Amino acid sequence: MPDTAVHVASGKVREIYELGPDRLLLVASDRISTFDVVLPTEIPDKGRVLTGLSAFWFATTRDVCANHLLHVRPDGRSTECRRLEMLPLECIVRGYLAGSGWKDYQRTGRTSGHVLPDGLRESDRLPEPIFTPSTKALEGHDENIDAAAAAALVGEERFREVERVALELYRVAAEHAAARGILIADTKFEFGLDQDGTLVLADEAFTPDSSRFWPADEYEPGRPQPSFDKQYVRDYCESLGWDKTAPGPELPEEIVAGTRRRYVEAFERLTGRAFDDYLANPECVLR
Ligand code: Q0N
């Protein structure tokens, strides 16, 4: 990163720097989190895989919604983006019943105000994808909110636009991924507005960190699904009897290698490109 860049925000595994009044640099590290804890061991190239996947999806969905991506740097892990006025919403679309959607459903038969059919099992495909926004909690977990609460945050008209666009983005990506053996169970978007008030997709898009990726050939509702990318890490952590509080355990070499292979496999299946071609020319995923 340029030594003039000012650090503006940190996520668990990414950093944002300011490049100028209207441009940001997003840098994806090789850190991995599991059970909400960042582990001390990195997965080589994970940041490049996620950056390349995001760039691929931004290009693939550019007719559905404008996005913030300006340029992928030659390092393959840094992207220059337009700086936006971010909407105060986590925009989640669920095609399958997992995570907090499954928890809400078990308690109340609904999630974020969507009444769901009786008798659904964990990981079942929903009759149709649903938009389940949540608020960005400063500390701890995000809170699912209903349409009225979301509309109160961004306005009724903007809410309807975000819902329509988020559902269409999910439909396009989930169909593409399913044809390549990966189910996108759910996904999280962040949107912003440019200076004209145009809705723009920001953050990362359809990466395994912002989405649940499931291997389609192992899909079996009625139980939690294996994670396409993190299952070796989870299984290893479970085998240790670790209590899931920080610090997490170091990962052995074979778990690192197996996990790296899964990330690269997801990249290659979804983009149709060899990962080595991405390393040689990261902007290859934009065509
Ligand atoms: C922004 N976040 C929260 C990286 C992601 N294009 C943008 N313009 C203005 N602000 C943001 C973006 C973007 N993307 C988004 N923070 C600032 C998500 N972060 C958390 C840290 O890791």
PDB file of C-alpha atoms and ligand atoms in Angstrom:
ATOM      1  CA  MET A   1       0.000   0.000   0.000  1.00  0.00           C
ATOM      2  CA  PRO A   2       1.245   3.541  -0.552  1.00  0.00           C
ATOM      3  CA  ASP A   3       2.869   4.938   2.588  1.00  0.00           C
ATOM      4  CA  THR A   4       0.777   8.101   2.155  1.00  0.00           C
ATOM      5  CA  ALA A   5      -2.502   6.188   2.582  1.00  0.00           C
ATOM      6  CA  VAL A   6      -4.435   6.862   5.773  1.00  0.00           C
ATOM      7  CA  HIS A   7      -5.922   3.864   7.492  1.00  0.00           C
ATOM      8  CA  VAL A   8      -9.693   4.387   7.862  1.00  0.00           C
ATOM      9  CA  ALA A   9     -11.120   1.082   9.062  1.00  0.00           C
ATOM     10  CA  SER A  10     -10.281  -2.517   9.932  1.00  0.00           C
ATOM     11  CA  GLY A  11     -12.359  -5.605   9.628  1.00  0.00           C
ATOM     12  CA  LYS A  12     -11.370  -8.976  11.037  1.00  0.00           C
ATOM     13  CA  VAL A  13      -9.539  -9.858   7.852  1.00  0.00           C
ATOM     14  CA  ARG A  14      -9.480  -6.697   5.703  1.00  0.00           C
ATOM     15  CA  GLU A  15      -8.208  -3.141   5.990  1.00  0.00           C
ATOM     16  CA  ILE A  16      -9.408   0.064   4.325  1.00  0.00           C
ATOM     17  CA  TYR A  17      -7.137   3.012   3.485  1.00  0.00           C
ATOM     18  CA  GLU A  18      -8.002   6.400   2.120  1.00  0.00           C
ATOM     19  CA  LEU A  19      -6.389   7.177  -1.249  1.00  0.00           C
ATOM     20  CA  GLY A  20      -8.001  10.574  -1.739  1.00  0.00           C
ATOM     21  CA  PRO A  21     -11.260  12.380  -1.078  1.00  0.00           C
ATOM     22  CA  ASP A  22     -13.275   9.947  -3.187  1.00  0.00           C
ATOM     23  CA  ARG A  23     -11.187   6.781  -3.420  1.00  0.00           C
ATOM     24  CA  LEU A  24     -10.451   3.966  -0.985  1.00  0.00           C
ATOM     25  CA  LEU A  25      -8.028   1.038  -1.021  1.00  0.00           C
ATOM     26  CA  LEU A  26      -9.412  -2.278   0.278  1.00  0.00           C
ATOM     27  CA  VAL A  27      -6.752  -4.819   1.218  1.00  0.00           C
ATOM     28  CA  ALA A  28      -7.678  -8.452   1.865  1.00  0.00           C
ATOM     29  CA  SER A  29      -5.299 -10.340   4.159  1.00  0.00           C
ATOM     30  CA  ASP A  30      -4.770 -14.108   4.356  1.00  0.00           C
ATOM     31  CA  ARG A  31      -6.270 -14.231   7.844  1.00  0.00           C
ATOM     32  CA  ILE A  32      -9.093 -16.685   8.476  1.00  0.00           C
ATOM     33  CA  SER A  33     -11.729 -16.633  11.163  1.00  0.00           C
ATOM     34  CA  THR A  34     -13.769 -19.524  12.456  1.00  0.00           C
ATOM     35  CA  PHE A  35     -16.475 -19.448  15.133  1.00  0.00           C
ATOM     36  CA  ASP A  36     -15.944 -15.643  14.996  1.00  0.00           C
ATOM     37  CA  VAL A  37     -12.307 -15.880  16.125  1.00  0.00           C
ATOM     38  CA  VAL A  38      -9.371 -14.942  13.858  1.00  0.00           C
ATOM     39  CA  LEU A  39      -6.816 -17.769  13.971  1.00  0.00           C
ATOM     40  CA  PRO A  40      -3.065 -17.220  14.391  1.00  0.00           C
ATOM     41  CA  THR A  41      -2.297 -19.185  11.195  1.00  0.00           C
ATOM     42  CA  GLU A  42      -2.869 -17.654   7.753  1.00  0.00           C
ATOM     43  CA  ILE A  43      -4.103 -19.388   4.572  1.00  0.00           C
ATOM     44  CA  PRO A  44      -1.678 -18.416   1.785  1.00  0.00           C
ATOM     45  CA  ASP A  45      -3.440 -16.589  -1.084  1.00  0.00           C
ATOM     46  CA  LYS A  46      -6.830 -16.466   0.667  1.00  0.00           C
ATOM     47  CA  GLY A  47      -6.913 -12.667   0.304  1.00  0.00           C
ATOM     48  CA  ARG A  48      -6.143 -12.974  -3.419  1.00  0.00           C
ATOM     49  CA  VAL A  49      -8.828 -15.614  -3.942  1.00  0.00           C
ATOM     50  CA  LEU A  50     -11.454 -13.442  -2.239  1.00  0.00           C
ATOM     51  CA  THR A  51     -10.358 -10.285  -4.048  1.00  0.00           C
ATOM     52  CA  GLY A  52     -10.451 -12.056  -7.411  1.00  0.00           C
ATOM     53  CA  LEU A  53     -13.833 -13.615  -6.729  1.00  0.00           C
ATOM     54  CA  SER A  54     -15.319 -10.298  -5.676  1.00  0.00           C
ATOM     55  CA  ALA A  55     -13.947  -8.602  -8.794  1.00  0.00           C
ATOM     56  CA  PHE A  56     -15.374 -11.403 -10.946  1.00  0.00           C
ATOM     57  CA  TRP A  57     -18.838 -10.963  -9.398  1.00  0.00           C
ATOM     58  CA  PHE A  58     -18.724  -7.183  -9.721  1.00  0.00           C
ATOM     59  CA  ALA A  59     -18.044  -7.622 -13.441  1.00  0.00           C
ATOM     60  CA  THR A  60     -20.670 -10.359 -13.813  1.00  0.00           C
ATOM     61  CA  THR A  61     -23.393  -8.295 -12.125  1.00  0.00           C
ATOM     62  CA  ARG A  62     -22.548  -4.831 -13.486  1.00  0.00           C
ATOM     63  CA  ASP A  63     -25.820  -4.744 -15.464  1.00  0.00           C
ATOM     64  CA  VAL A  64     -27.837  -5.519 -12.338  1.00  0.00           C
ATOM     65  CA  CYS A  65     -26.244  -2.827 -10.185  1.00  0.00           C
ATOM     66  CA  ALA A  66     -23.336  -0.355 -10.361  1.00  0.00           C
ATOM     67  CA  ASN A  67     -20.451  -1.210  -8.016  1.00  0.00           C
ATOM     68  CA  HIS A  68     -17.582   0.566  -6.299  1.00  0.00           C
ATOM     69  CA  LEU A  69     -14.702  -1.283  -7.978  1.00  0.00           C
ATOM     70  CA  LEU A  70     -12.281   0.911  -9.947  1.00  0.00           C
ATOM     71  CA  HIS A  71      -9.127  -1.205 -10.265  1.00  0.00           C
ATOM     72  CA  VAL A  72      -7.543  -4.426  -8.989  1.00  0.00           C
ATOM     73  CA  ARG A  73      -3.876  -3.853  -8.154  1.00  0.00           C
ATOM     74  CA  PRO A  74      -1.177  -6.158  -9.548  1.00  0.00           C
ATOM     75  CA  ASP A  75      -0.721  -7.743  -6.080  1.00  0.00           C
ATOM     76  CA  GLY A  76      -4.174  -9.342  -6.541  1.00  0.00           C
ATOM     77  CA  ARG A  77      -5.276  -8.549  -2.981  1.00  0.00           C
ATOM     78  CA  SER A  78      -5.842  -4.775  -3.128  1.00  0.00           C
ATOM     79  CA  THR A  79      -8.656  -2.969  -4.894  1.00  0.00           C
ATOM     80  CA  GLU A  80      -9.177   0.714  -5.493  1.00  0.00           C
ATOM     81  CA  CYS A  81     -12.797   1.653  -4.969  1.00  0.00           C
ATOM     82  CA  ARG A  82     -15.084   4.638  -5.172  1.00  0.00           C
ATOM     83  CA  ARG A  83     -15.784   6.160  -1.799  1.00  0.00           C
ATOM     84  CA  LEU A  84     -19.530   6.182  -1.126  1.00  0.00           C
ATOM     85  CA  GLU A  85     -22.031   7.290   1.462  1.00  0.00           C
ATOM     86  CA  MET A  86     -22.732   3.872   2.993  1.00  0.00           C
ATOM     87  CA  LEU A  87     -26.292   2.806   3.863  1.00  0.00           C
ATOM     88  CA  PRO A  88     -26.615   1.769   7.535  1.00  0.00           C
ATOM     89  CA  LEU A  89     -27.860  -1.724   6.622  1.00  0.00           C
ATOM     90  CA  GLU A  90     -26.412  -5.186   6.216  1.00  0.00           C
ATOM     91  CA  CYS A  91     -28.320  -6.486   3.194  1.00  0.00           C
ATOM     92  CA  ILE A  92     -28.710 -10.236   3.517  1.00  0.00           C
ATOM     93  CA  VAL A  93     -30.404 -12.531   1.037  1.00  0.00           C
ATOM     94  CA  ARG A  94     -31.216 -16.089   2.035  1.00  0.00           C
ATOM     95  CA  GLY A  95     -32.017 -18.860  -0.416  1.00  0.00           C
ATOM     96  CA  TYR A  96     -31.680 -21.618   2.212  1.00  0.00           C
ATOM     97  CA  LEU A  97     -32.470 -21.851   5.906  1.00  0.00           C
ATOM     98  CA  ALA A  98     -29.226 -21.602   7.916  1.00  0.00           C
ATOM     99  CA  GLY A  99     -27.547 -19.584  10.632  1.00  0.00           C
ATOM    100  CA  SER A 100     -29.632 -16.876  12.291  1.00  0.00           C
ATOM    101  CA  GLY A 101     -32.454 -17.429   9.746  1.00  0.00           C
ATOM    102  CA  TRP A 102     -32.800 -21.032  10.947  1.00  0.00           C
ATOM    103  CA  LYS A 103     -32.579 -19.906  14.601  1.00  0.00           C
ATOM    104  CA  ASP A 104     -35.314 -17.258  14.097  1.00  0.00           C
ATOM    105  CA  TYR A 105     -37.508 -19.783  12.253  1.00  0.00           C
ATOM    106  CA  GLN A 106     -37.250 -22.395  15.009  1.00  0.00           C
ATOM    107  CA  ARG A 107     -38.277 -19.849  17.629  1.00  0.00           C
ATOM    108  CA  THR A 108     -40.980 -17.946  15.724  1.00  0.00           C
ATOM    109  CA  GLY A 109     -41.719 -19.560  12.332  1.00  0.00           C
ATOM    110  CA  ARG A 110     -40.437 -16.420  10.658  1.00  0.00           C
ATOM    111  CA  THR A 111     -37.317 -14.394  10.052  1.00  0.00           C
ATOM    112  CA  SER A 112     -37.089 -10.613   9.546  1.00  0.00           C
ATOM    113  CA  GLY A 113     -40.891 -10.535   9.240  1.00  0.00           C
ATOM    114  CA  HIS A 114     -41.085 -13.176   6.480  1.00  0.00           C
ATOM    115  CA  VAL A 115     -43.631 -15.834   7.439  1.00  0.00           C
ATOM    116  CA  LEU A 116     -42.220 -19.163   6.265  1.00  0.00           C
ATOM    117  CA  PRO A 117     -44.033 -22.456   5.584  1.00  0.00           C
ATOM    118  CA  ASP A 118     -44.371 -24.926   8.460  1.00  0.00           C
ATOM    119  CA  GLY A 119     -42.172 -28.003   8.622  1.00  0.00           C
ATOM    120  CA  LEU A 120     -38.963 -26.613   7.145  1.00  0.00           C
ATOM    121  CA  ARG A 121     -35.787 -28.418   8.131  1.00  0.00           C
ATOM    122  CA  GLU A 122     -32.356 -26.922   8.798  1.00  0.00           C
ATOM    123  CA  SER A 123     -30.660 -26.080   5.443  1.00  0.00           C
ATOM    124  CA  ASP A 124     -33.888 -26.482   3.427  1.00  0.00           C
ATOM    125  CA  ARG A 125     -34.147 -24.426   0.274  1.00  0.00           C
ATOM    126  CA  LEU A 126     -36.693 -21.634   0.759  1.00  0.00           C
ATOM    127  CA  PRO A 127     -39.716 -21.433  -1.557  1.00  0.00           C
ATOM    128  CA  GLU A 128     -38.100 -18.254  -2.864  1.00  0.00           C
ATOM    129  CA  PRO A 129     -35.111 -16.188  -1.766  1.00  0.00           C
ATOM    130  CA  ILE A 130     -35.882 -13.614   0.934  1.00  0.00           C
ATOM    131  CA  PHE A 131     -34.327 -10.293   1.860  1.00  0.00           C
ATOM    132  CA  THR A 132     -33.461 -10.233   5.594  1.00  0.00           C
ATOM    133  CA  PRO A 133     -31.674  -6.983   6.426  1.00  0.00           C
ATOM    134  CA  SER A 134     -29.848  -6.490   9.682  1.00  0.00           C
ATOM    135  CA  THR A 135     -28.341  -3.539  11.467  1.00  0.00           C
ATOM    136  CA  LYS A 136     -24.609  -3.128  11.840  1.00  0.00           C
ATOM    137  CA  ALA A 137     -24.073  -3.657  15.509  1.00  0.00           C
ATOM    138  CA  LEU A 138     -20.935  -1.810  16.634  1.00  0.00           C
ATOM    139  CA  GLU A 139     -20.116  -4.554  19.060  1.00  0.00           C
ATOM    140  CA  GLY A 140     -21.038  -8.212  18.857  1.00  0.00           C
ATOM    141  CA  HIS A 141     -23.607  -9.666  16.492  1.00  0.00           C
ATOM    142  CA  ASP A 142     -25.833  -7.942  13.974  1.00  0.00           C
ATOM    143  CA  GLU A 143     -29.540  -7.887  14.663  1.00  0.00           C
ATOM    144  CA  ASN A 144     -32.078  -9.046  12.069  1.00  0.00           C
ATOM    145  CA  ILE A 145     -34.746  -6.389  11.478  1.00  0.00           C
ATOM    146  CA  ASP A 146     -38.012  -6.362   9.537  1.00  0.00           C
ATOM    147  CA  ALA A 147     -38.900  -4.298   6.462  1.00  0.00           C
ATOM    148  CA  ALA A 148     -40.467  -1.482   8.498  1.00  0.00           C
ATOM    149  CA  ALA A 149     -37.360  -1.064  10.656  1.00  0.00           C
ATOM    150  CA  ALA A 150     -35.100  -1.150   7.572  1.00  0.00           C
ATOM    151  CA  ALA A 151     -37.296   1.388   5.736  1.00  0.00           C
ATOM    152  CA  ALA A 152     -37.079   3.659   8.784  1.00  0.00           C
ATOM    153  CA  LEU A 153     -33.278   3.625   8.396  1.00  0.00           C
ATOM    154  CA  VAL A 154     -32.987   4.346   4.653  1.00  0.00           C
ATOM    155  CA  GLY A 155     -36.452   5.509   3.536  1.00  0.00           C
ATOM    156  CA  GLU A 156     -39.299   3.502   2.023  1.00  0.00           C
ATOM    157  CA  GLU A 157     -38.345   4.016  -1.623  1.00  0.00           C
ATOM    158  CA  ARG A 158     -34.644   3.247  -1.106  1.00  0.00           C
ATOM    159  CA  PHE A 159     -35.583   0.175   0.909  1.00  0.00           C
ATOM    160  CA  ARG A 160     -37.701  -1.177  -1.950  1.00  0.00           C
ATOM    161  CA  GLU A 161     -34.866  -0.527  -4.415  1.00  0.00           C
ATOM    162  CA  VAL A 162     -32.253  -2.241  -2.229  1.00  0.00           C
ATOM    163  CA  GLU A 163     -34.507  -5.251  -1.724  1.00  0.00           C
ATOM    164  CA  ARG A 164     -35.209  -5.628  -5.454  1.00  0.00           C
ATOM    165  CA  VAL A 165     -31.534  -5.229  -6.424  1.00  0.00           C
ATOM    166  CA  ALA A 166     -30.251  -7.550  -3.664  1.00  0.00           C
ATOM    167  CA  LEU A 167     -32.690 -10.310  -4.677  1.00  0.00           C
ATOM    168  CA  GLU A 168     -31.720  -9.952  -8.350  1.00  0.00           C
ATOM    169  CA  LEU A 169     -27.985 -10.047  -7.530  1.00  0.00           C
ATOM    170  CA  TYR A 170     -28.542 -13.215  -5.513  1.00  0.00           C
ATOM    171  CA  ARG A 171     -30.618 -14.827  -8.244  1.00  0.00           C
ATOM    172  CA  VAL A 172     -27.923 -14.234 -10.886  1.00  0.00           C
ATOM    173  CA  ALA A 173     -25.012 -15.394  -8.697  1.00  0.00           C
ATOM    174  CA  ALA A 174     -26.771 -18.389  -7.119  1.00  0.00           C
ATOM    175  CA  GLU A 175     -27.776 -19.692 -10.540  1.00  0.00           C
ATOM    176  CA  HIS A 176     -24.214 -19.289 -11.890  1.00  0.00           C
ATOM    177  CA  ALA A 177     -22.710 -20.969  -8.815  1.00  0.00           C
ATOM    178  CA  ALA A 178     -25.202 -23.859  -8.674  1.00  0.00           C
ATOM    179  CA  ALA A 179     -24.372 -24.731 -12.291  1.00  0.00           C
ATOM    180  CA  ARG A 180     -20.742 -25.098 -11.077  1.00  0.00           C
ATOM    181  CA  GLY A 181     -21.496 -27.265  -8.039  1.00  0.00           C
ATOM    182  CA  ILE A 182     -21.590 -24.571  -5.355  1.00  0.00           C
ATOM    183  CA  LEU A 183     -24.743 -23.594  -3.477  1.00  0.00           C
ATOM    184  CA  ILE A 184     -24.774 -20.030  -2.183  1.00  0.00           C
ATOM    185  CA  ALA A 185     -27.021 -20.527   0.835  1.00  0.00           C
ATOM    186  CA  ASP A 186     -27.059 -16.855   1.786  1.00  0.00           C
ATOM    187  CA  THR A 187     -25.034 -13.735   1.245  1.00  0.00           C
ATOM    188  CA  LYS A 188     -24.420 -10.304   2.692  1.00  0.00           C
ATOM    189  CA  PHE A 189     -24.115  -7.076   0.692  1.00  0.00           C
ATOM    190  CA  GLU A 190     -23.287  -3.540   1.638  1.00  0.00           C
ATOM    191  CA  PHE A 191     -24.533  -0.713  -0.546  1.00  0.00           C
ATOM    192  CA  GLY A 192     -23.686   2.968  -0.734  1.00  0.00           C
ATOM    193  CA  LEU A 193     -24.800   5.992  -2.685  1.00  0.00           C
ATOM    194  CA  ASP A 194     -22.626   7.971  -5.071  1.00  0.00           C
ATOM    195  CA  GLN A 195     -22.780  11.757  -5.372  1.00  0.00           C
ATOM    196  CA  ASP A 196     -25.809  11.516  -7.709  1.00  0.00           C
ATOM    197  CA  GLY A 197     -27.679   9.351  -5.202  1.00  0.00           C
ATOM    198  CA  THR A 198     -27.252   6.256  -7.390  1.00  0.00           C
ATOM    199  CA  LEU A 199     -27.274   2.948  -5.515  1.00  0.00           C
ATOM    200  CA  VAL A 200     -23.843   1.286  -5.719  1.00  0.00           C
ATOM    201  CA  LEU A 201     -22.785  -2.177  -4.532  1.00  0.00           C
ATOM    202  CA  ALA A 202     -19.738  -1.880  -2.220  1.00  0.00           C
ATOM    203  CA  ASP A 203     -17.630  -4.057   0.083  1.00  0.00           C
ATOM    204  CA  GLU A 204     -17.017  -7.593  -1.208  1.00  0.00           C
ATOM    205  CA  ALA A 205     -19.498  -9.622  -3.226  1.00  0.00           C
ATOM    206  CA  PHE A 206     -20.291 -13.346  -3.100  1.00  0.00           C
ATOM    207  CA  THR A 207     -17.067 -14.398  -1.430  1.00  0.00           C
ATOM    208  CA  PRO A 208     -16.975 -17.313   0.998  1.00  0.00           C
ATOM    209  CA  ASP A 209     -16.410 -14.746   3.803  1.00  0.00           C
ATOM    210  CA  SER A 210     -19.613 -12.820   2.976  1.00  0.00           C
ATOM    211  CA  SER A 211     -21.674 -15.879   2.021  1.00  0.00           C
ATOM    212  CA  ARG A 212     -22.289 -19.504   2.965  1.00  0.00           C
ATOM    213  CA  PHE A 213     -20.860 -21.669   0.169  1.00  0.00           C
ATOM    214  CA  TRP A 214     -21.971 -25.315   0.290  1.00  0.00           C
ATOM    215  CA  PRO A 215     -20.725 -28.170  -1.920  1.00  0.00           C
ATOM    216  CA  ALA A 216     -23.810 -29.071  -3.988  1.00  0.00           C
ATOM    217  CA  ASP A 217     -22.875 -32.757  -4.217  1.00  0.00           C
ATOM    218  CA  GLU A 218     -23.021 -33.121  -0.413  1.00  0.00           C
ATOM    219  CA  TYR A 219     -26.243 -31.148   0.055  1.00  0.00           C
ATOM    220  CA  GLU A 220     -28.632 -32.914   2.432  1.00  0.00           C
ATOM    221  CA  PRO A 221     -31.228 -30.858   4.300  1.00  0.00           C
ATOM    222  CA  GLY A 222     -32.096 -31.759   7.913  1.00  0.00           C
ATOM    223  CA  ARG A 223     -28.593 -31.079   9.226  1.00  0.00           C
ATOM    224  CA  PRO A 224     -25.978 -28.300   9.075  1.00  0.00           C
ATOM    225  CA  GLN A 225     -24.099 -28.391   5.741  1.00  0.00           C
ATOM    226  CA  PRO A 226     -20.329 -28.655   5.405  1.00  0.00           C
ATOM    227  CA  SER A 227     -18.723 -25.346   4.444  1.00  0.00           C
ATOM    228  CA  PHE A 228     -17.109 -25.415   0.991  1.00  0.00           C
ATOM    229  CA  ASP A 229     -14.079 -23.492   2.239  1.00  0.00           C
ATOM    230  CA  LYS A 230     -13.775 -23.737   6.033  1.00  0.00           C
ATOM    231  CA  GLN A 231     -14.868 -27.278   6.833  1.00  0.00           C
ATOM    232  CA  TYR A 232     -11.355 -28.666   7.403  1.00  0.00           C
ATOM    233  CA  VAL A 233     -10.621 -25.790   9.769  1.00  0.00           C
ATOM    234  CA  ARG A 234     -13.870 -26.282  11.688  1.00  0.00           C
ATOM    235  CA  ASP A 235     -13.441 -30.054  11.943  1.00  0.00           C
ATOM    236  CA  TYR A 236      -9.856 -29.636  13.123  1.00  0.00           C
ATOM    237  CA  CYS A 237     -10.867 -27.029  15.734  1.00  0.00           C
ATOM    238  CA  GLU A 238     -13.728 -29.250  16.937  1.00  0.00           C
ATOM    239  CA  SER A 239     -11.339 -32.211  17.244  1.00  0.00           C
ATOM    240  CA  LEU A 240      -9.215 -30.191  19.693  1.00  0.00           C
ATOM    241  CA  GLY A 241     -12.134 -29.454  21.999  1.00  0.00           C
ATOM    242  CA  TRP A 242     -11.182 -25.740  21.793  1.00  0.00           C
ATOM    243  CA  ASP A 243     -13.714 -23.556  23.660  1.00  0.00           C
ATOM    244  CA  LYS A 244     -14.052 -21.096  20.721  1.00  0.00           C
ATOM    245  CA  THR A 245     -12.735 -18.117  22.639  1.00  0.00           C
ATOM    246  CA  ALA A 246      -9.642 -16.166  21.569  1.00  0.00           C
ATOM    247  CA  PRO A 247      -6.881 -17.020  21.018  1.00  0.00           C
ATOM    248  CA  GLY A 248      -7.695 -19.741  18.500  1.00  0.00           C
ATOM    249  CA  PRO A 249      -5.403 -22.686  17.790  1.00  0.00           C
ATOM    250  CA  GLU A 250      -2.543 -22.784  15.270  1.00  0.00           C
ATOM    251  CA  LEU A 251      -3.443 -24.872  12.215  1.00  0.00           C
ATOM    252  CA  PRO A 252      -1.207 -27.771  11.105  1.00  0.00           C
ATOM    253  CA  GLU A 253       0.306 -27.712   7.618  1.00  0.00           C
ATOM    254  CA  GLU A 254      -2.114 -30.241   6.104  1.00  0.00           C
ATOM    255  CA  ILE A 255      -5.175 -28.294   7.277  1.00  0.00           C
ATOM    256  CA  VAL A 256      -3.678 -25.102   5.787  1.00  0.00           C
ATOM    257  CA  ALA A 257      -2.899 -26.855   2.485  1.00  0.00           C
ATOM    258  CA  GLY A 258      -6.341 -28.491   2.251  1.00  0.00           C
ATOM    259  CA  THR A 259      -8.084 -25.206   3.027  1.00  0.00           C
ATOM    260  CA  ARG A 260      -6.009 -23.267   0.484  1.00  0.00           C
ATOM    261  CA  ARG A 261      -6.931 -25.905  -2.115  1.00  0.00           C
ATOM    262  CA  ARG A 262     -10.643 -25.423  -1.395  1.00  0.00           C
ATOM    263  CA  TYR A 263     -10.417 -21.629  -1.765  1.00  0.00           C
ATOM    264  CA  VAL A 264      -8.567 -21.985  -5.066  1.00  0.00           C
ATOM    265  CA  GLU A 265     -11.079 -24.615  -6.209  1.00  0.00           C
ATOM    266  CA  ALA A 266     -13.994 -22.277  -5.481  1.00  0.00           C
ATOM    267  CA  PHE A 267     -12.224 -19.503  -7.407  1.00  0.00           C
ATOM    268  CA  GLU A 268     -11.551 -21.706 -10.433  1.00  0.00           C
ATOM    269  CA  ARG A 269     -15.019 -23.275 -10.545  1.00  0.00           C
ATOM    270  CA  LEU A 270     -16.821 -19.944 -10.219  1.00  0.00           C
ATOM    271  CA  THR A 271     -14.641 -17.789 -12.472  1.00  0.00           C
ATOM    272  CA  GLY A 272     -13.758 -20.492 -15.032  1.00  0.00           C
ATOM    273  CA  ARG A 273     -10.158 -19.202 -14.821  1.00  0.00           C
ATOM    274  CA  ALA A 274      -6.946 -20.831 -13.607  1.00  0.00           C
ATOM    275  CA  PHE A 275      -5.830 -19.192 -10.342  1.00  0.00           C
ATOM    276  CA  ASP A 276      -2.281 -18.902 -11.772  1.00  0.00           C
ATOM    277  CA  ASP A 277      -3.725 -16.756 -14.594  1.00  0.00           C
ATOM    278  CA  TYR A 278      -5.243 -14.478 -11.957  1.00  0.00           C
ATOM    279  CA  LEU A 279      -1.876 -14.187 -10.180  1.00  0.00           C
ATOM    280  CA  ALA A 280      -0.230 -13.257 -13.505  1.00  0.00           C
ATOM    281  CA  ASN A 281      -2.942 -10.727 -14.384  1.00  0.00           C
ATOM    282  CA  PRO A 282      -5.600 -10.027 -11.737  1.00  0.00           C
ATOM    283  CA  GLU A 283      -7.764  -7.988 -14.083  1.00  0.00           C
ATOM    284  CA  CYS A 284      -8.392 -11.137 -16.180  1.00  0.00           C
ATOM    285  CA  VAL A 285     -11.499 -11.788 -14.056  1.00  0.00           C
ATOM    286  CA  LEU A 286     -13.099  -8.546 -15.220  1.00  0.00           C
ATOM    287  CA  ARG A 287     -13.611  -9.803 -18.789  1.00  0.00           C
TER     288      ARG A 287
HETATM  289  C1  Q0N B   1     -16.803   1.225   3.857  1.00  0.00           C
HETATM  290  N1  Q0N B   1     -17.099  -0.357   5.377  1.00  0.00           N
HETATM  291  C2  Q0N B   1     -17.562  -1.503   6.133  1.00  0.00           C
HETATM  292  C3  Q0N B   1     -13.616  -3.905   4.758  1.00  0.00           C
HETATM  293  C4  Q0N B   1     -15.135  -3.748   4.711  1.00  0.00           C
HETATM  294  N2  Q0N B   1     -16.868   2.086  -1.058  1.00  0.00           N
HETATM  295  C5  Q0N B   1     -16.914   2.477   0.236  1.00  0.00           C
HETATM  296  N3  Q0N B   1     -17.072   3.792   0.515  1.00  0.00           N
HETATM  297  C6  Q0N B   1     -17.118   4.229   1.787  1.00  0.00           C
HETATM  298  N4  Q0N B   1     -17.017   3.395   2.830  1.00  0.00           N
HETATM  299  C7  Q0N B   1     -16.874   2.064   2.657  1.00  0.00           C
HETATM  300  C8  Q0N B   1     -16.811   1.539   1.336  1.00  0.00           C
HETATM  301  C9  Q0N B   1     -16.669   0.134   1.082  1.00  0.00           C
HETATM  302  N5  Q0N B   1     -16.538  -0.958   0.916  1.00  0.00           N
HETATM  303  C10 Q0N B   1     -17.395   0.021   4.123  1.00  0.00           C
HETATM  304  N6  Q0N B   1     -16.339   0.570   5.941  1.00  0.00           N
HETATM  305  C11 Q0N B   1     -16.160   1.551   5.033  1.00  0.00           C
HETATM  306  C12 Q0N B   1     -17.069  -2.824   5.700  1.00  0.00           C
HETATM  307  N7  Q0N B   1     -15.638  -2.961   5.835  1.00  0.00           N
HETATM  308  C13 Q0N B   1     -15.189  -3.490   7.105  1.00  0.00           C
HETATM  309  C14 Q0N B   1     -13.661  -3.635   7.119  1.00  0.00           C
HETATM  310  O1  Q0N B   1     -13.207  -4.415   6.029  1.00  0.00           O
END
